[in-house]
CSV table of C-alpha atoms in Angstrom, one decimal:
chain,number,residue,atom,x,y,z
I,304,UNK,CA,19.1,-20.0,-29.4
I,305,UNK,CA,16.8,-18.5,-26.9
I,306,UNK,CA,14.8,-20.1,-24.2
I,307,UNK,CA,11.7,-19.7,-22.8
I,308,UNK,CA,11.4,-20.0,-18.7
I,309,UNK,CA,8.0,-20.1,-17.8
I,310,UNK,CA,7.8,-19.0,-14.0
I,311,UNK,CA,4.4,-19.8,-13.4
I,312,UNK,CA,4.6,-20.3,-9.7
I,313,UNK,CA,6.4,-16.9,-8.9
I,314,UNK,CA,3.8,-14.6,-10.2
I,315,UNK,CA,1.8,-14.4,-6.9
I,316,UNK,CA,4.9,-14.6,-4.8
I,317,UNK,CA,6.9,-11.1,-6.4
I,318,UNK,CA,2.5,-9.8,-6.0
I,319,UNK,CA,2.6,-10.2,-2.2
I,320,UNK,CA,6.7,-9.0,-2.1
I,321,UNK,CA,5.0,-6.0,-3.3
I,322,UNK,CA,1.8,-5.1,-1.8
I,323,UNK,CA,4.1,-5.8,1.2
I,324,UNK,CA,6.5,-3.3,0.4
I,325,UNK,CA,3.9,-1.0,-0.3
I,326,UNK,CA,2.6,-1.8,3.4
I,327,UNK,CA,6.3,-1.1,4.8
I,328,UNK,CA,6.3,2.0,3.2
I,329,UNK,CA,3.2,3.2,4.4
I,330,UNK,CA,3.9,2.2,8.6
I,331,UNK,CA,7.4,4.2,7.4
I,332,UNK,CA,5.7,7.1,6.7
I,333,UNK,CA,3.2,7.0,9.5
I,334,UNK,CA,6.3,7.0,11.9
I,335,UNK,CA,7.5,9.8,10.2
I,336,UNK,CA,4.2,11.6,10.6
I,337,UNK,CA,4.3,10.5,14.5
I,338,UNK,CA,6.7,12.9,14.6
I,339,UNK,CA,5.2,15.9,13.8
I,340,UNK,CA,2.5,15.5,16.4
I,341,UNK,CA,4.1,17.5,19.3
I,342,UNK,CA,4.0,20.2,16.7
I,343,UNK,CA,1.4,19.8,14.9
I,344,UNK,CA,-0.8,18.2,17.0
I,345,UNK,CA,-4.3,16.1,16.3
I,346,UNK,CA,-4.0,16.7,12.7
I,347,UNK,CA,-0.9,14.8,12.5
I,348,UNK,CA,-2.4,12.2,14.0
I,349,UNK,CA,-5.0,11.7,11.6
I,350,UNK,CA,-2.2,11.4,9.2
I,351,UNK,CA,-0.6,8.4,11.6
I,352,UNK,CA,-4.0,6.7,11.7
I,353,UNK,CA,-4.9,7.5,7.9
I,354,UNK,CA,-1.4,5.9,6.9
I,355,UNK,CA,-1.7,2.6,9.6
I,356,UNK,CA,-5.0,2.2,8.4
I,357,UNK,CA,-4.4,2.0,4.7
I,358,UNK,CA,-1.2,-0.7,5.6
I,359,UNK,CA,-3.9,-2.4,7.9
I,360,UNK,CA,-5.9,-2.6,4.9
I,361,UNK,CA,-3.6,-4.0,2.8
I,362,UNK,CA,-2.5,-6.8,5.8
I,363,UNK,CA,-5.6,-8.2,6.0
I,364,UNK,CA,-6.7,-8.4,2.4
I,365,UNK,CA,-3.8,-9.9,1.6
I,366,UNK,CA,-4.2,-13.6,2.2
I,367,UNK,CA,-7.0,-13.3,-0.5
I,368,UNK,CA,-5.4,-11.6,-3.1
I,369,UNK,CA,-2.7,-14.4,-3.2
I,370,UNK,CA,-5.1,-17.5,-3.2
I,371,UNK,CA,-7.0,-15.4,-5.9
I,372,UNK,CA,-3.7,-15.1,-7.8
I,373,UNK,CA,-2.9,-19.1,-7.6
I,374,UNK,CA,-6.1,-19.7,-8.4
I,375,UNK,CA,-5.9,-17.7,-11.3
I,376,UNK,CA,-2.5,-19.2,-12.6
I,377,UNK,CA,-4.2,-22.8,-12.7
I,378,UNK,CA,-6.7,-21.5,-14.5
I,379,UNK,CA,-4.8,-20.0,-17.0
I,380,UNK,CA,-6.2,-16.4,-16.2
I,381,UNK,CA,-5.2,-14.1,-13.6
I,382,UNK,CA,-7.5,-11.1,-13.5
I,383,UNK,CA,-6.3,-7.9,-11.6
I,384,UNK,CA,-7.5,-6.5,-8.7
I,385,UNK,CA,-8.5,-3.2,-9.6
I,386,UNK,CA,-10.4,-2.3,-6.1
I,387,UNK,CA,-7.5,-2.9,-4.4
I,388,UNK,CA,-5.5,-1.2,-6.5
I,389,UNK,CA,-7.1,1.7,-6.7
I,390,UNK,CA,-8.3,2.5,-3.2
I,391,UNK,CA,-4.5,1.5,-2.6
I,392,UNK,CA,-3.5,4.5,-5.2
I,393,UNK,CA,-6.4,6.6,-3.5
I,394,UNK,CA,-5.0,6.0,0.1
I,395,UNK,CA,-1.3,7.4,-0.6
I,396,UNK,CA,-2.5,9.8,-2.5
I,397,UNK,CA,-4.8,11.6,0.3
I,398,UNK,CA,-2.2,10.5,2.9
I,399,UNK,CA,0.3,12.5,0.9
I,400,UNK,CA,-1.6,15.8,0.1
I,401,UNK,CA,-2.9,15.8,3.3
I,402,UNK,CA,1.3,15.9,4.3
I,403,UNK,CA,1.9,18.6,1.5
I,404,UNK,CA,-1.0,20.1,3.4
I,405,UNK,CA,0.2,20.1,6.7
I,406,UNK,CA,3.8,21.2,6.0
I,407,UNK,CA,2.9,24.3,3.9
I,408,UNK,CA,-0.3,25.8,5.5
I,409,UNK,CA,-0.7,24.7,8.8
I,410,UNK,CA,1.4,27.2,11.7
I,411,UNK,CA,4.3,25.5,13.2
């Protein structure tokens, strides 16, 4: 016989668990990039600040993306946040090519 768990108070929980894990990786990578600034230079700065900023982004929206979530699960409908998920996917995208960038073309 098979039973169903509901887990209808988790939902929002393992959400935040992983926009925060997205935000870890991000300060990760931006203390990797601090490392190429004494050869690099400004440019790899941008990168630090690009990657902070995106993880600041993500800090401070975050609050309102849970409540919206348990809202959203006493209602019965939980609608997706496609803004932040996509300017999210936008974010590390550039902050990555712009790594790419600066490993293959810019002189040591």
């Amino acid at each position: 016989m098979i039973s169903l768990v509901r887990d209808s108070g988790l939902q929002p929980e393992r959400t935040s668990l992983a926009w925060g894990r997205t935000m870890t990786a991000l300060v990760g990578s931006s203390l990797l990039f601090l490392r190429w600034v004494p050869t690099y230079g400004w440019f790899a700065g941008t990168l630090v600040a690009a990657a902070l900023a995106a993880a600041l982004g993500i800090y401070v929206s975050q609050r309102r993306r849970y409540a919206r979530s348990v809202a959203g699960i006493s209602r019965g409908r939980v609608d997706a946040d496609v803004v932040a998920v996509m300017s999210t996917s936008l974010a590390v995208f550039a902050v990555g090519a712009l790594g790419i960038y600066t490993v293959l073309f810019l002189p040591l």
